[in-house]
Amino acid sequence: MITLWERQAGAGAIFGVTGGVMEAALRTAVETLEGRALEKLEFEEVRGKEGVKRAKLNIAGKEIKIAVVSGLKNAEEVMEKIKNKTADFDFVEVMACPGGCILGGGQPIKSAKTRNVVDVFKKRASSLYEIDEKSKIRKSHENPYIKEVYKEFLGKPRKP
């Protein structure tokens, strides 16, 4: 019998850290569009707790401009730039909480004393990345539940 743990993708674990949704999506996008398995699954360009991260990636011969944004003030600034056409992105991830869900309101509150000596973001993020690294399935599109949804309802992923 296959357990739930064996059916979930590590890519889902990293959704909680800023850049995690983007990283999971990039794993699928690259493999789908290029028709090849990635040698390295980590996209360091989208990791880190900066409020706005920008990167350019070449996927299937096309330059893709991406932005990873966390914190509503940063989101507002980036969206304003997109609206005013002073920023040009093909793909944007926005997380309301600075640093992503791992620093959000639903997380245990650490005292100022603790936050002065412990990098809470780093500890929480490294835990999620470790779950991903140890997962049997690390790509969203390889999750058996997702495969079943495509088989039963969606057909194949749509290519642009």
CSV table of C-alpha atoms in Angstrom, one decimal:
chain,number,residue,atom,x,y,z
A,1,MET,CA,0.0,0.0,0.0
A,2,ILE,CA,1.3,3.4,-0.9
A,3,THR,CA,1.2,5.9,1.9
A,4,LEU,CA,0.3,9.6,1.6
A,5,TRP,CA,4.0,10.4,2.4
A,6,GLU,CA,5.1,8.5,-0.7
A,7,ARG,CA,2.6,10.3,-2.9
A,8,GLN,CA,3.3,13.9,-2.0
A,9,ALA,CA,6.0,15.9,-3.8
A,10,GLY,CA,8.8,17.7,-1.9
A,11,ALA,CA,8.1,20.6,-4.2
A,12,GLY,CA,4.9,21.2,-2.2
A,13,ALA,CA,6.9,21.4,1.1
A,14,ILE,CA,8.8,24.4,-0.2
A,15,PHE,CA,5.6,26.4,-1.0
A,16,GLY,CA,5.8,27.9,2.5
A,17,VAL,CA,9.1,29.8,1.9
A,18,THR,CA,9.3,32.8,-0.4
A,19,GLY,CA,10.4,31.5,-3.8
A,20,GLY,CA,9.2,28.0,-3.2
A,21,VAL,CA,6.1,28.2,-5.4
A,22,MET,CA,8.3,29.6,-8.2
A,23,GLU,CA,10.9,27.0,-7.7
A,24,ALA,CA,8.3,24.2,-7.8
A,25,ALA,CA,6.7,25.7,-10.9
A,26,LEU,CA,10.1,26.1,-12.6
A,27,ARG,CA,10.9,22.4,-12.1
A,28,THR,CA,7.8,21.5,-14.0
A,29,ALA,CA,8.1,24.2,-16.6
A,30,VAL,CA,11.6,23.3,-17.6
A,31,GLU,CA,11.0,19.6,-17.8
A,32,THR,CA,7.7,20.1,-19.7
A,33,LEU,CA,8.9,22.7,-22.1
A,34,GLU,CA,12.4,21.2,-22.7
A,35,GLY,CA,11.3,17.6,-22.6
A,36,ARG,CA,14.2,16.5,-20.4
A,37,ALA,CA,14.8,15.7,-16.8
A,38,LEU,CA,16.6,18.4,-14.8
A,39,GLU,CA,20.0,17.4,-13.4
A,40,LYS,CA,19.8,20.0,-10.6
A,41,LEU,CA,16.3,20.7,-9.1
A,42,GLU,CA,17.3,23.7,-7.0
A,43,PHE,CA,16.8,27.2,-8.4
A,44,GLU,CA,19.1,29.2,-6.1
A,45,GLU,CA,18.1,32.4,-8.0
A,46,VAL,CA,14.7,32.4,-6.3
A,47,ARG,CA,15.8,31.5,-2.8
A,48,GLY,CA,16.5,33.9,0.1
A,49,LYS,CA,14.5,36.3,2.2
A,50,GLU,CA,15.0,39.5,0.1
A,51,GLY,CA,11.7,41.2,-0.4
A,52,VAL,CA,12.2,41.3,-4.2
A,53,LYS,CA,14.3,38.8,-6.1
A,54,ARG,CA,14.7,39.1,-9.9
A,55,ALA,CA,16.2,36.5,-12.3
A,56,LYS,CA,16.4,35.7,-15.9
A,57,LEU,CA,16.4,32.1,-17.0
A,58,ASN,CA,16.7,30.5,-20.4
A,59,ILE,CA,13.9,27.9,-20.7
A,60,ALA,CA,13.5,26.1,-24.0
A,61,GLY,CA,15.5,28.7,-25.8
A,62,LYS,CA,13.5,31.6,-24.5
A,63,GLU,CA,14.6,34.1,-21.9
A,64,ILE,CA,12.1,34.2,-19.0
A,65,LYS,CA,12.1,37.1,-16.6
A,66,ILE,CA,10.9,36.2,-13.2
A,67,ALA,CA,10.3,38.0,-9.9
A,68,VAL,CA,9.7,36.6,-6.5
A,69,VAL,CA,8.1,39.1,-4.1
A,70,SER,CA,7.3,38.8,-0.4
A,71,GLY,CA,5.6,41.4,1.8
A,72,LEU,CA,2.7,43.5,0.7
A,73,LYS,CA,4.7,46.7,0.4
A,74,ASN,CA,7.1,45.0,-2.0
A,75,ALA,CA,4.2,43.5,-3.9
A,76,GLU,CA,2.5,46.9,-4.3
A,77,GLU,CA,5.7,48.4,-5.6
A,78,VAL,CA,6.3,45.6,-8.1
A,79,MET,CA,2.7,45.6,-9.3
A,80,GLU,CA,2.8,49.3,-9.8
A,81,LYS,CA,6.0,49.0,-11.9
A,82,ILE,CA,4.3,46.3,-14.0
A,83,LYS,CA,1.2,48.4,-14.4
A,84,ASN,CA,3.3,51.5,-15.4
A,85,LYS,CA,5.4,49.3,-17.8
A,86,THR,CA,8.6,50.1,-15.9
A,87,ALA,CA,9.1,46.4,-15.1
A,88,ASP,CA,8.7,43.5,-17.5
A,89,PHE,CA,8.2,40.0,-16.0
A,90,ASP,CA,6.9,36.8,-17.5
A,91,PHE,CA,6.3,35.1,-14.2
A,92,VAL,CA,5.8,36.6,-10.7
A,93,GLU,CA,5.3,34.9,-7.4
A,94,VAL,CA,3.8,37.1,-4.6
A,95,MET,CA,3.7,36.1,-0.9
A,96,ALA,CA,1.9,38.5,1.4
A,97,CYS,CA,4.1,37.7,4.4
A,98,PRO,CA,7.7,38.9,4.3
A,99,GLY,CA,9.8,35.7,3.8
A,100,GLY,CA,6.7,33.8,3.0
A,101,CYS,CA,4.3,31.7,5.1
A,102,ILE,CA,7.2,30.5,7.3
A,103,LEU,CA,7.3,34.0,8.9
A,104,GLY,CA,3.5,34.5,8.7
A,105,GLY,CA,0.9,35.0,11.3
A,106,GLY,CA,0.2,31.3,11.7
A,107,GLN,CA,3.7,30.5,12.8
A,108,PRO,CA,5.0,30.4,16.4
A,109,ILE,CA,6.1,33.8,17.6
A,110,LYS,CA,9.7,34.0,18.7
A,111,SER,CA,10.8,36.6,21.3
A,112,ALA,CA,13.0,39.5,20.2
A,113,LYS,CA,15.7,38.0,22.3
A,114,THR,CA,15.5,34.7,20.3
A,115,ARG,CA,15.3,36.6,17.0
A,116,ASN,CA,18.5,38.5,17.9
A,117,VAL,CA,20.5,35.3,18.1
A,118,VAL,CA,18.6,32.9,15.9
A,119,ASP,CA,17.9,33.4,12.2
A,120,VAL,CA,14.3,32.1,12.3
A,121,PHE,CA,13.8,32.4,8.6
A,122,LYS,CA,17.0,30.4,7.9
A,123,LYS,CA,16.0,27.6,10.3
A,124,ARG,CA,12.5,27.3,9.0
A,125,ALA,CA,13.5,27.5,5.4
A,126,SER,CA,16.2,24.9,5.8
A,127,SER,CA,13.7,22.5,7.3
A,128,LEU,CA,11.4,22.8,4.3
A,129,TYR,CA,14.3,22.4,1.9
A,130,GLU,CA,15.4,19.4,3.8
A,131,ILE,CA,11.9,17.8,3.5
A,132,ASP,CA,12.1,18.5,-0.2
A,133,GLU,CA,15.5,17.0,-0.6
A,134,LYS,CA,14.5,13.8,1.3
A,135,SER,CA,11.3,13.3,-0.5
A,136,LYS,CA,10.8,10.4,-2.8
A,137,ILE,CA,9.0,12.6,-5.3
A,138,ARG,CA,10.4,16.1,-5.7
A,139,LYS,CA,8.5,17.5,-8.7
A,140,SER,CA,4.9,18.6,-8.6
A,141,HIS,CA,4.2,17.0,-12.0
A,142,GLU,CA,5.4,13.6,-10.8
A,143,ASN,CA,2.9,13.6,-7.9
A,144,PRO,CA,0.5,10.6,-8.6
A,145,TYR,CA,-2.5,12.7,-7.6
A,146,ILE,CA,-1.6,15.4,-10.1
A,147,LYS,CA,-1.0,12.8,-12.8
A,148,GLU,CA,-4.4,11.3,-12.1
A,149,VAL,CA,-6.1,14.8,-12.4
A,150,TYR,CA,-4.4,15.3,-15.8
A,151,LYS,CA,-5.3,11.8,-17.0
A,152,GLU,CA,-9.0,12.0,-15.9
A,153,PHE,CA,-9.8,15.7,-16.5
A,154,LEU,CA,-7.1,17.9,-18.1
A,155,GLY,CA,-5.3,15.8,-20.7
A,156,LYS,CA,-1.8,17.2,-21.1
A,157,PRO,CA,-0.2,20.3,-19.7
A,158,ARG,CA,-0.7,23.2,-22.2
A,159,LYS,CA,2.4,24.5,-23.8
A,160,PRO,CA,2.5,28.2,-24.7
